[in-house]
XYZ file of C-alpha atoms in Angstrom:
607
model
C 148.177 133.050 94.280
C 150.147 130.851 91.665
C 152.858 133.124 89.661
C 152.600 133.499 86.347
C 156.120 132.572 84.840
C 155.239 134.196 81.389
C 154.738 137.251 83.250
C 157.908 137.082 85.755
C 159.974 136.203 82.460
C 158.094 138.649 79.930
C 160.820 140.556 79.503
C 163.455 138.453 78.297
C 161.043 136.382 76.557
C 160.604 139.395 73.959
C 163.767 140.752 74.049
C 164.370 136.801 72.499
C 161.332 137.396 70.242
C 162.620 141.151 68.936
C 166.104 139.614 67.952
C 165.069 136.419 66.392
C 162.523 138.694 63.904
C 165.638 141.140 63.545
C 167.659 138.009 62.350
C 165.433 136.222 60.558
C 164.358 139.390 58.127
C 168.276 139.602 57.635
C 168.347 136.333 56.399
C 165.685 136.872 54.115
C 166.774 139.942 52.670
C 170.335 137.415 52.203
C 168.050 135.339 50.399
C 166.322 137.325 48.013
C 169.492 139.393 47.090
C 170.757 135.885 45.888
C 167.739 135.075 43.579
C 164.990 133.502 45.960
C 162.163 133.971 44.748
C 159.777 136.998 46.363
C 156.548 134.309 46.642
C 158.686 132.201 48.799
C 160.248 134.727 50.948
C 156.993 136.231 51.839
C 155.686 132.088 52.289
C 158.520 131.944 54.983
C 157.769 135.035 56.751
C 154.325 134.670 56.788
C 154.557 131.130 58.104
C 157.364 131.577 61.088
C 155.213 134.431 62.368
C 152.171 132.006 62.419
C 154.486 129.312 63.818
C 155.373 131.700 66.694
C 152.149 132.658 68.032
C 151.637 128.792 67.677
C 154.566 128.348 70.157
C 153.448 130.825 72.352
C 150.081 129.936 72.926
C 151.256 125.781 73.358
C 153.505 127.057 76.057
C 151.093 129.194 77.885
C 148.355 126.924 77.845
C 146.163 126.356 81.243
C 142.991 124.292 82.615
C 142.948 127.111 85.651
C 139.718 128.758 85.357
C 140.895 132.182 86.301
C 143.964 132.254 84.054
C 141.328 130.811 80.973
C 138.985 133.981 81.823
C 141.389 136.497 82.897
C 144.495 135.285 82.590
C 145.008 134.791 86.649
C 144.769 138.902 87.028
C 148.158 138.882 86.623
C 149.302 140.544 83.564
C 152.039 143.912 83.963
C 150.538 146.919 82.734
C 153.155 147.027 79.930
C 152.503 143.956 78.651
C 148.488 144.470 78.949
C 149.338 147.809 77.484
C 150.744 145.717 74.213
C 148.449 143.136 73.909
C 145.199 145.511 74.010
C 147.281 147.727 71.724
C 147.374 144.477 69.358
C 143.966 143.643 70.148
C 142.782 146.759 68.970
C 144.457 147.251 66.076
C 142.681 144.920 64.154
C 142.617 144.655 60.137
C 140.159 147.698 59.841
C 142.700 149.381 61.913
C 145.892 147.826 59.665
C 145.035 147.714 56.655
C 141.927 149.873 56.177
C 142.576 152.962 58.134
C 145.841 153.846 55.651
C 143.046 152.806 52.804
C 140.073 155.095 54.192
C 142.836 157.980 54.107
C 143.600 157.421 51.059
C 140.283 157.184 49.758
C 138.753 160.192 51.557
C 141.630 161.988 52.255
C 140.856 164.859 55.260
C 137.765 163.211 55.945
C 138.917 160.040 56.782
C 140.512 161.441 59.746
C 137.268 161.033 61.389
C 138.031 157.119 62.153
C 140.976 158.078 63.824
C 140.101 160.643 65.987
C 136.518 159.064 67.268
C 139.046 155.274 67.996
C 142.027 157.557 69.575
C 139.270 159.845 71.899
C 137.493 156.218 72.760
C 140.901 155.172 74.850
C 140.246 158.660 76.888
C 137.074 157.744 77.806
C 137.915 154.065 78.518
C 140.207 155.632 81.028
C 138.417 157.770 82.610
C 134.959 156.629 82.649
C 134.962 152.761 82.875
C 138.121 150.456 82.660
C 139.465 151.239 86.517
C 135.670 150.107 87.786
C 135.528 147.057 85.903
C 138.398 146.454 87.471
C 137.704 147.038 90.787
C 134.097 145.348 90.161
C 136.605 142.129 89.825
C 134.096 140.193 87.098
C 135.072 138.032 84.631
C 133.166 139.208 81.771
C 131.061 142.450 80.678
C 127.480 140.806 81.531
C 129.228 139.106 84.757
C 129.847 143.074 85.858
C 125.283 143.538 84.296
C 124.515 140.901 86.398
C 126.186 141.846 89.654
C 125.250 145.355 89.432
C 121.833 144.878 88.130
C 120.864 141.787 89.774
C 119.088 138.831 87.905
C 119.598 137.293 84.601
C 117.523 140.158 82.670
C 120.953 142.285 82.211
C 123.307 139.492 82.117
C 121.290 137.774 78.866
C 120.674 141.095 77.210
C 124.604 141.649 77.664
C 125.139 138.549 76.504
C 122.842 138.880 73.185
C 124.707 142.797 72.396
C 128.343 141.481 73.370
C 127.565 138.846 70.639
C 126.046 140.882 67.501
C 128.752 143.478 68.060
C 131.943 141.071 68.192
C 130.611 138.732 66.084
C 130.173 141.286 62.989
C 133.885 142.789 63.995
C 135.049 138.901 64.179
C 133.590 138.516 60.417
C 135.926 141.586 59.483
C 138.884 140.028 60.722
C 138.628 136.665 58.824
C 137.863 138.782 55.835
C 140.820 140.496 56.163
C 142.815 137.422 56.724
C 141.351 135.527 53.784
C 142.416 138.725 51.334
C 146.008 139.135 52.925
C 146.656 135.242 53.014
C 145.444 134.927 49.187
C 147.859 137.507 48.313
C 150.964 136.346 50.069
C 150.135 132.522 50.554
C 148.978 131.755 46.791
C 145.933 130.314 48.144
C 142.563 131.003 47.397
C 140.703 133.559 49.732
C 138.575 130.916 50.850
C 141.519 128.663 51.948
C 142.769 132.079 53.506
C 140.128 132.343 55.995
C 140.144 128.633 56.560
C 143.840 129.157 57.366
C 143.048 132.116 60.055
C 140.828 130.101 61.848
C 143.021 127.497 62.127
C 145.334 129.553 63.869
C 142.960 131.191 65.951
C 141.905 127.877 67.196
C 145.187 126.766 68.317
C 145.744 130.272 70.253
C 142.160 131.056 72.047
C 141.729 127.342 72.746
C 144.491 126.157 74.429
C 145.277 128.742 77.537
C 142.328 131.278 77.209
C 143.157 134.750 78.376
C 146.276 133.509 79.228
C 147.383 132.145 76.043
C 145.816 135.266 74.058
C 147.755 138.014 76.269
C 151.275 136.586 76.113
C 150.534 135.905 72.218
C 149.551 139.630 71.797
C 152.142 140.898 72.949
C 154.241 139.297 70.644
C 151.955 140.365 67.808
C 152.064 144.272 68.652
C 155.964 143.912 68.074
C 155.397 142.681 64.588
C 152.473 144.614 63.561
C 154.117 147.660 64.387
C 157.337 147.080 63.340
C 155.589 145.621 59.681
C 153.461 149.123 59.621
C 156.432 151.514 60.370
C 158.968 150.316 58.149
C 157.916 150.468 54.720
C 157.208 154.092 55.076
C 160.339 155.120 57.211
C 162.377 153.696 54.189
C 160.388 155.514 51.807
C 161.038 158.870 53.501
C 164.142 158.327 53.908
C 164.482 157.550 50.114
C 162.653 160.644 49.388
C 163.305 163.053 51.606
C 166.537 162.116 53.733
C 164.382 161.845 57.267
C 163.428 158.300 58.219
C 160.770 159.880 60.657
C 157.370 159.902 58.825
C 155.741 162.483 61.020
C 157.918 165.083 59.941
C 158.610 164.477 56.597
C 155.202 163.767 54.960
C 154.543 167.430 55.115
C 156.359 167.706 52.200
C 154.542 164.482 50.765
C 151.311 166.064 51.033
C 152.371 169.370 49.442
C 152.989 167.281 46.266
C 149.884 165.642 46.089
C 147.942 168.747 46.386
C 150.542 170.014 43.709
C 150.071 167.046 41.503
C 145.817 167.211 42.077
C 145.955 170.511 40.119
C 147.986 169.171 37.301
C 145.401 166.527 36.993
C 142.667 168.796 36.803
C 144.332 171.011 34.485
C 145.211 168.282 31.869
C 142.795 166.279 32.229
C 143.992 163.072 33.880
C 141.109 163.995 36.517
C 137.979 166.022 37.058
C 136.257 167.204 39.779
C 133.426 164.563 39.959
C 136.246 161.990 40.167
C 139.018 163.609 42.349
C 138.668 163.812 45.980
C 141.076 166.407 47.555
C 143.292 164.836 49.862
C 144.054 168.136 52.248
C 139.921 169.804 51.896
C 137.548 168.864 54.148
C 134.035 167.759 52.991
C 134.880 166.447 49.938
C 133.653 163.001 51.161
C 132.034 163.415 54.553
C 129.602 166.610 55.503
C 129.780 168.219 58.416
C 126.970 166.130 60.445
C 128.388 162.643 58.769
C 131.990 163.671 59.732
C 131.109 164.643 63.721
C 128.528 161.529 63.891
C 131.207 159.043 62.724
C 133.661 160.363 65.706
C 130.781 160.264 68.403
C 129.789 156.629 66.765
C 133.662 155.740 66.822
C 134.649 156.920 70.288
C 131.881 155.955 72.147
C 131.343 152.396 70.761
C 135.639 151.971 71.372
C 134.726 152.909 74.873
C 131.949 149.686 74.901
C 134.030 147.095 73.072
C 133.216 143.986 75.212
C 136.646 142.353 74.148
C 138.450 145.626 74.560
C 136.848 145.972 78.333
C 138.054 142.878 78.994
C 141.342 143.063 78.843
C 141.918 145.259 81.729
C 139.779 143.024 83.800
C 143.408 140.831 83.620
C 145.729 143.248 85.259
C 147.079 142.988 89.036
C 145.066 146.110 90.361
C 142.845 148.773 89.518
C 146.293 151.317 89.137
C 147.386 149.091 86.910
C 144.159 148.900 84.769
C 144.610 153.134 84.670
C 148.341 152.435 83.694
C 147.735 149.826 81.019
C 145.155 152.179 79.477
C 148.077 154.896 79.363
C 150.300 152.556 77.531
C 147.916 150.888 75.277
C 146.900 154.635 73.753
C 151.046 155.027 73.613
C 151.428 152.257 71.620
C 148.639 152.655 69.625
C 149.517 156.156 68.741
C 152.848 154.965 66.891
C 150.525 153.696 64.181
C 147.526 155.942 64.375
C 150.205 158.386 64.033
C 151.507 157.024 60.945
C 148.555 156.070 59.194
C 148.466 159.412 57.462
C 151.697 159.126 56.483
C 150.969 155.843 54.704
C 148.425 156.843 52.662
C 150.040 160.249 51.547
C 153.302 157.955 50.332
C 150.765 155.658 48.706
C 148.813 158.221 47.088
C 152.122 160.231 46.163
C 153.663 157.520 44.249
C 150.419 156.595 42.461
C 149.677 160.414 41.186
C 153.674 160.091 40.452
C 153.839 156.576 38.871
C 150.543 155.413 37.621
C 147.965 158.031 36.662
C 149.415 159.395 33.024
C 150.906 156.455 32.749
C 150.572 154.481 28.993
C 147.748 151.229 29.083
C 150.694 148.992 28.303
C 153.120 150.688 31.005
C 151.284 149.937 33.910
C 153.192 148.197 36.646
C 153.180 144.834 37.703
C 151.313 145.419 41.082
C 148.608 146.339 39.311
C 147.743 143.035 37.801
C 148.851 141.184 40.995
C 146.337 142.985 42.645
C 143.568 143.025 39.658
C 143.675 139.374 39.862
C 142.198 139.241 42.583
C 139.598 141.268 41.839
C 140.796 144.332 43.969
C 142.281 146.616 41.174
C 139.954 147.426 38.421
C 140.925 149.548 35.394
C 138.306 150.854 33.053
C 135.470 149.264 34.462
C 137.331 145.666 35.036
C 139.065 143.438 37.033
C 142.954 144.615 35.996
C 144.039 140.593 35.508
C 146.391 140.959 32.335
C 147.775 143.915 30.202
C 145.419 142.454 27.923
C 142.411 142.768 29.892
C 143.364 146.342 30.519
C 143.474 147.926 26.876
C 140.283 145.675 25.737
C 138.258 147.481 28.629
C 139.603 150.929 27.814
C 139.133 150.098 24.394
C 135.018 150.221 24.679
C 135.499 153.635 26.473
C 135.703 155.796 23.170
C 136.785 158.559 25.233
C 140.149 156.981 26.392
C 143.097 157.811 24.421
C 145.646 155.088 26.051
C 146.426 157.401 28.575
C 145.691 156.475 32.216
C 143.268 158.880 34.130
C 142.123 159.062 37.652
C 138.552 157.970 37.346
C 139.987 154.607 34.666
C 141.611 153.585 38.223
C 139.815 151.694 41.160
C 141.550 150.685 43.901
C 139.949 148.656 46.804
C 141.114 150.574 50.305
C 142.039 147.380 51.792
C 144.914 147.247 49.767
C 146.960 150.258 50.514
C 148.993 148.901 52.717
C 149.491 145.831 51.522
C 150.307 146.936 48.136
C 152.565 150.105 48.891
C 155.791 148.387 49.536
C 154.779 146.872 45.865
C 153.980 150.317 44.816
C 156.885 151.771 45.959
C 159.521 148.851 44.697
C 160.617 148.160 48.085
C 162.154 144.692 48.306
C 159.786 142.211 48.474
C 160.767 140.864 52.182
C 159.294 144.332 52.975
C 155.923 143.487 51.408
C 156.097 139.678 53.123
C 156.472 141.895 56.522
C 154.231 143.986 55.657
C 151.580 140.857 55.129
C 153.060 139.315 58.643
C 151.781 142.196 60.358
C 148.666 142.559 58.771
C 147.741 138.949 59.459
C 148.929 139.749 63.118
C 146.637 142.761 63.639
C 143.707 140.232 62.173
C 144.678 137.313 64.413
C 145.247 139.205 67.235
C 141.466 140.895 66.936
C 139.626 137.823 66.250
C 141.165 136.027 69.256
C 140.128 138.829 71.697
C 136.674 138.815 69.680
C 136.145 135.351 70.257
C 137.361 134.693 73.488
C 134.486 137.376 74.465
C 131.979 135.615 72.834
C 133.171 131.748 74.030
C 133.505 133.353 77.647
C 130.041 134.885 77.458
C 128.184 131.982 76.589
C 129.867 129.796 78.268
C 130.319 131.280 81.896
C 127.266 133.824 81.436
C 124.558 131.904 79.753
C 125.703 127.668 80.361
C 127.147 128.603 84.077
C 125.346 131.323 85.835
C 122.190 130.494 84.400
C 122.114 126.597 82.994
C 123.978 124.513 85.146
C 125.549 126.884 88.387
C 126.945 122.991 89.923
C 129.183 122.540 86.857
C 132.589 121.690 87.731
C 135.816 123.920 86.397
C 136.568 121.352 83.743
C 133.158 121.429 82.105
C 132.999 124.975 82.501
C 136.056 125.330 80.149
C 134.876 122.606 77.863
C 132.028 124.399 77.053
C 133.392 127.787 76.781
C 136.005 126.424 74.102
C 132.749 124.637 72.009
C 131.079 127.738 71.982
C 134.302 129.507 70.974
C 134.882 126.957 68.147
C 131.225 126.674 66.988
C 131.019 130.890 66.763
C 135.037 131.077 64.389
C 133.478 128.287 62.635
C 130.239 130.473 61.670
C 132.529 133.733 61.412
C 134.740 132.204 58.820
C 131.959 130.393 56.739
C 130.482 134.090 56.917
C 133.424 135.784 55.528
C 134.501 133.473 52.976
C 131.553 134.458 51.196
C 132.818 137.998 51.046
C 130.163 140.553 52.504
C 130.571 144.121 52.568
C 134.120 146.149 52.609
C 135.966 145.786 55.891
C 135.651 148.792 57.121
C 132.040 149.445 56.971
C 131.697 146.449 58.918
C 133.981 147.136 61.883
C 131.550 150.676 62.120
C 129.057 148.805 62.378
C 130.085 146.643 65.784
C 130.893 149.998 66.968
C 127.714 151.434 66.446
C 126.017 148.315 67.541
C 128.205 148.207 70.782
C 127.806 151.689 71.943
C 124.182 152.031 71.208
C 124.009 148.458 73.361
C 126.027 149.190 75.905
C 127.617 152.703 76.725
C 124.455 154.002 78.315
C 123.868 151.025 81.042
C 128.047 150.693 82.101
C 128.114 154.594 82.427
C 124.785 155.074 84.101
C 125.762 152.052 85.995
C 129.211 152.842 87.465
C 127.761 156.825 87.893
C 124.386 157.011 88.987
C 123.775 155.367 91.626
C 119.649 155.486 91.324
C 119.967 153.575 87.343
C 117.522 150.464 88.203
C 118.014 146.918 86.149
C 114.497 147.827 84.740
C 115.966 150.725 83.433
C 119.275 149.545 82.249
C 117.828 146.407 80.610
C 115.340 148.941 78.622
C 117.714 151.363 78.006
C 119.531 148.490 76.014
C 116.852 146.783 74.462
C 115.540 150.383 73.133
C 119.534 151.536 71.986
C 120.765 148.441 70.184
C 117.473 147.946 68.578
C 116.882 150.798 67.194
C 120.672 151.084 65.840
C 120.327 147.442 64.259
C 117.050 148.682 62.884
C 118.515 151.384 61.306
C 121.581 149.116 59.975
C 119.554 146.310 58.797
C 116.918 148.931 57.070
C 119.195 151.638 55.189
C 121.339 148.330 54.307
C 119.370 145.820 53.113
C 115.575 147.111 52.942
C 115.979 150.265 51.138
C 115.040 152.861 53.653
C 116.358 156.158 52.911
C 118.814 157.562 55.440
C 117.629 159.961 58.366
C 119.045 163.617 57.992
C 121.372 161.752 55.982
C 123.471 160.095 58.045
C 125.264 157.069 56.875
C 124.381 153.682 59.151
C 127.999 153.596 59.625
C 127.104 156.097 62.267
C 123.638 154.423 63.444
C 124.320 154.671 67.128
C 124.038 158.365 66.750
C 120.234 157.748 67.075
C 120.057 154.943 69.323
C 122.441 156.443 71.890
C 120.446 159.055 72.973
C 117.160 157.240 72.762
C 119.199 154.548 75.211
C 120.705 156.871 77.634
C 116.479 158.820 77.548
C 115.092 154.993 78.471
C 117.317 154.074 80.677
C 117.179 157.702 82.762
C 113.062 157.608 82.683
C 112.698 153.906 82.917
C 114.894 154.147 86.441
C 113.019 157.344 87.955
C 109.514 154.830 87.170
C 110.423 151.975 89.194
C 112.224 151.671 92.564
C 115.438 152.537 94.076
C 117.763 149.789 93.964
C 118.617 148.302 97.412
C 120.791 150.291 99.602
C 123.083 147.313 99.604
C 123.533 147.574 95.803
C 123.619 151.749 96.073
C 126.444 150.846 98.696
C 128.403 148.735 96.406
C 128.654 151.167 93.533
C 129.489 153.685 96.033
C 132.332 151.612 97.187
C 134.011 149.857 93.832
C 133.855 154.113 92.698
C 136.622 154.292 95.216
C 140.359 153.753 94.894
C 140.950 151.825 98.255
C 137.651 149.997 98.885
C 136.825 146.820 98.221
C 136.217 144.765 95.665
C 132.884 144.425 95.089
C 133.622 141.046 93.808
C 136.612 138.235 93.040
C 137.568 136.650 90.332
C 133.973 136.309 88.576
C 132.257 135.198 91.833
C 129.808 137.270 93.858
């Protein structure tokens, strides 16, 4: 086996990477203190970040068809452990999570509890046997245990509506930071994302996405963490947001009944930030955590990444430290939003039409602030919109204010006053939870259709070289489609990343479980039990969407799997107890990749 010098040298490598950020924000700060101005600081910082995971991926680049698909199994646990913590955290995760609180305060707790309980069951019920399976991709692992191309092209067809909609998402998100920060159009801001994209999935694969990772979680996190361990330190002497915001949130609830009681809000408007069901019920709140956790646990490009580690203890260990890592923002996404919310109640709301900050209009021109009905673009634009409202009185209220989720964190350093080098960091990270996603997203889909659909089933004589050529066409044609997709600006981010959860779990959960656990679960079954799930679920999407069908029980189709997850699980059960047994060969073989010592029941993608 060839060594991996990225992985023997990982160590210094972003030690190297950790001091040259810590350096290079220095110098900013240097540079804005001395006039320079705050679009060009966030320009540089943007850009060097973008330069880096250029650098990375040119370095790590391969033609080895194992380190392409899995990055040569040779990844350390901590490192896996960062770059599925970056490859996780996507925008939704960045930027909208902190927004969602904010929007639907208690309730929006649900999104992090169902993606936080998803990593339990990743480690417990599947990960370890992927590993041990030894495939090289999601339907590889269908194929093998089902036998036939029946599972491996239905896994094919669910890996790609389910990362494709969650790749969409990403380029959204990059096209609304990058028009922001960039002074580019959002249109030229997706463009931009892809571009990057490109230059890391294409080059080295796996490989080249792993190492690159990495080096996003360090930025990402420290971008997400900072702004709001300054602000509590400003406000209440402890840097340490998780036990300081306490204090945050007894304000806001403070400052909701001062609203109410002068009128600044009503109840139809104001959403309590500490009361539960104020914006989810009972049954939408529970299905959005059983949609959430169980479609995290059947995220083909999440799987996938602990198919690249050295052993199945590994695989267990880079799950542990993936959910550690993770946790340091999950845990501070609260936090975010009660700062954020804090200094608007404080700052904004009461405030007089022609005293409204400057974020405000920053933001408005883009079409993500509105005030009074309208796009908040100039002061000017402001008090002629309130003007037509013959109720307003110049005063700013609650429901005059619209604030699109996804901007939360971007904006809050901007809310706050922070220096502006925070809010350029703040968009570096961002755009490095985006990137990070839509590589992993479309290095599924490229791998799928190129090793599961051109090699197993099209042409199984083609030669390594083709193999990789076509994987990287498919992977360019699919960003290409993503980002024409999301420059036309479909529905809110995070909607869309429920979605590919719903659409993943419904697809796929029922056939890995049933197929790692029960031993009797035919591919007749499995391939029904699929077929049945996901269709139903995109029914239900595409129906209570688009073609006006009224919900069921009233659940949102953010949370459609929580129909076609039981209805999958029912096929697949019934559909297996109808037909035959598998083989005693195959009944062997899930016996034996179940164990810790046995094994493998295959290597490095081939039977």
């Amino acid at each position: 086996m060839r060594t991996d010098k990225f992985a023997s040298h990982a160590g210094q490598l972003y030690g190297i990477v950790a001091a040259l950020l810590a350096v290079f924000i220095a110098g900013l700060i240097v540079l804005e203190q001395i006039g320079v101005p705050g679009p060009i600081i966030g320009f540089l910082l943007v850009t060097a970040t973008l330069a880096l995971y250029a650098g990375i991926a040119v370095a790590s680049r391969t033609v080895h068809v194992a380190d392409y698909y899995v990055a040569g199994r040779q990844v350390p646990a901590l490192y896996n452990g960062m770059a599925t913590a970056a490859d996780w955290m996507s925008g939704a995760s960045f930027i909208g999570l902190a927004g969602t609180l904010y929007m639907l305060g208690f309730d929006g707790l649900a999104y992090l509890l169902g993606w936080v309980g998803g990593f339990v069951l990743i480690a417990v019920l599947i990960a370890p046997y992927l590993r041990k399976f030894g495939a090289f991709t999601i339907p590889d692992f269908l194929a093998a245990r089902f036998g036939g191309h029946a599972a491996r092209l239905t896994g094919v067809a669910v890996l790609f509506a389910c990362s494709f909609t969650y790749v969409v998402a990403q380029f959204y998100a990059t096209g609304l930071i990058a028009s922001r920060f960039l002074g580019i159009s959002f249109e030229t801001g997706v463009y931009v994302g892809l571009g990057t994209v490109l230059v890391c999935s294409l080059l080295g694969g796996m490989r080249s996405v792993t190492w690159t990772q990495a080096a996003q979680y360090l930025v990402l996190i420290i971008a997400f963490m900072l702004p709001v361990a300054i602000l509590s330190a400003q406000h209440f002497g402890v840097p340490v947001v998780q036990f300081a915001y306490g204090e945050a949130l007894e304000q806001i609830a403070a400052l909701e009944q001062q609203m109410l009681a002068s009128g600044l809000a009503d109840r139809a408007t104001l959403v309590r930030h500490l009361v539960p069901g104020e914006a989810l019920d009972r049954l939408n709140f529970t299905a959005l955590i059983v949609c959430l956790m169980i479609g995290t646990a059947s995220l083909p490009h999440l799987l996938m990444r602990f198919l690249t580690t050295s052993s199945v203890r590994d695989a267990r260990r880079s799950a542990g430290w993936s959910l550690g890592f993770i946790l340091l923002l999950y845990l501070t996404a609260p936090a975010y939003a009660a700062f954020a919310k804090l200094e608007v109640y404080q700052n904004v709301i009461g405030a007089g039409l022609q005293a409204l900050p400057d974020w405000i209009y920053s933001y408005g021109r883009l079409g993500l602030v509105e005030i009074c009905g309208r796009a908040a673009a100039s002061a000017a634009a402001v008090r002629e919109a309130c003007a037509a409202m013959p109720e307003n009185t110049g005063v700013l209220r609650l429901g005059d204010l619209a604030i699109d989720r996804d901007v939360i964190v971007l904006a809050l350093p901007e809310i706050a006053g922070l220096p502006y080098v925070i809010a350029g960091l703040v968009a570096a990270g961002a755009l490095a939870a985006t990137l990070s996603t839509a590589n992993g997203l479309l290095l599924a889909i490229g791998n799928a259709l190129g090793h599961d659909v051109y090699y197993r089933v099209v042409d199984a004589r083609a030669p390594a070289s083709r193999r990789l050529l076509v994987a990287r066409l498919f992977l360019l044609a699919s960003a290409t489609l993503a980002a024409v997709l999301a420059a036309s600006r479909p529905s809110d981010l995070l909607s869309m990343v429920a979605w590919a959860f719903s659409l993943a779990a419904a697809g796929f959960f029922p056939a890995l479980v049933l197929g790692i656990w029960w031993k009797r679960c035919t591919a007749a079954g499995a391939v029904s039990g699929m077929l049945a799930g996901f269709g139903l679920t995109l029914a239900y999407l595409v129906l209570t969407q688009y073609g006006g069908m009224a919900e069921w029980f009233g659940i949102r189709n953010t949370s459609a799997a929580i129909f076609g997850l039981p209805v999958g699980f029912a096929v697949t059960i019934l559909v297996s107890l109808l037909t035959p047994a598998p083989s005693r060969h195959v009944q062997a073989m899930v016996e034996e990749f179940r164990k810790p010592a046995g094994r493998p029941g295959m290597l490095d993608g081939a039977p």
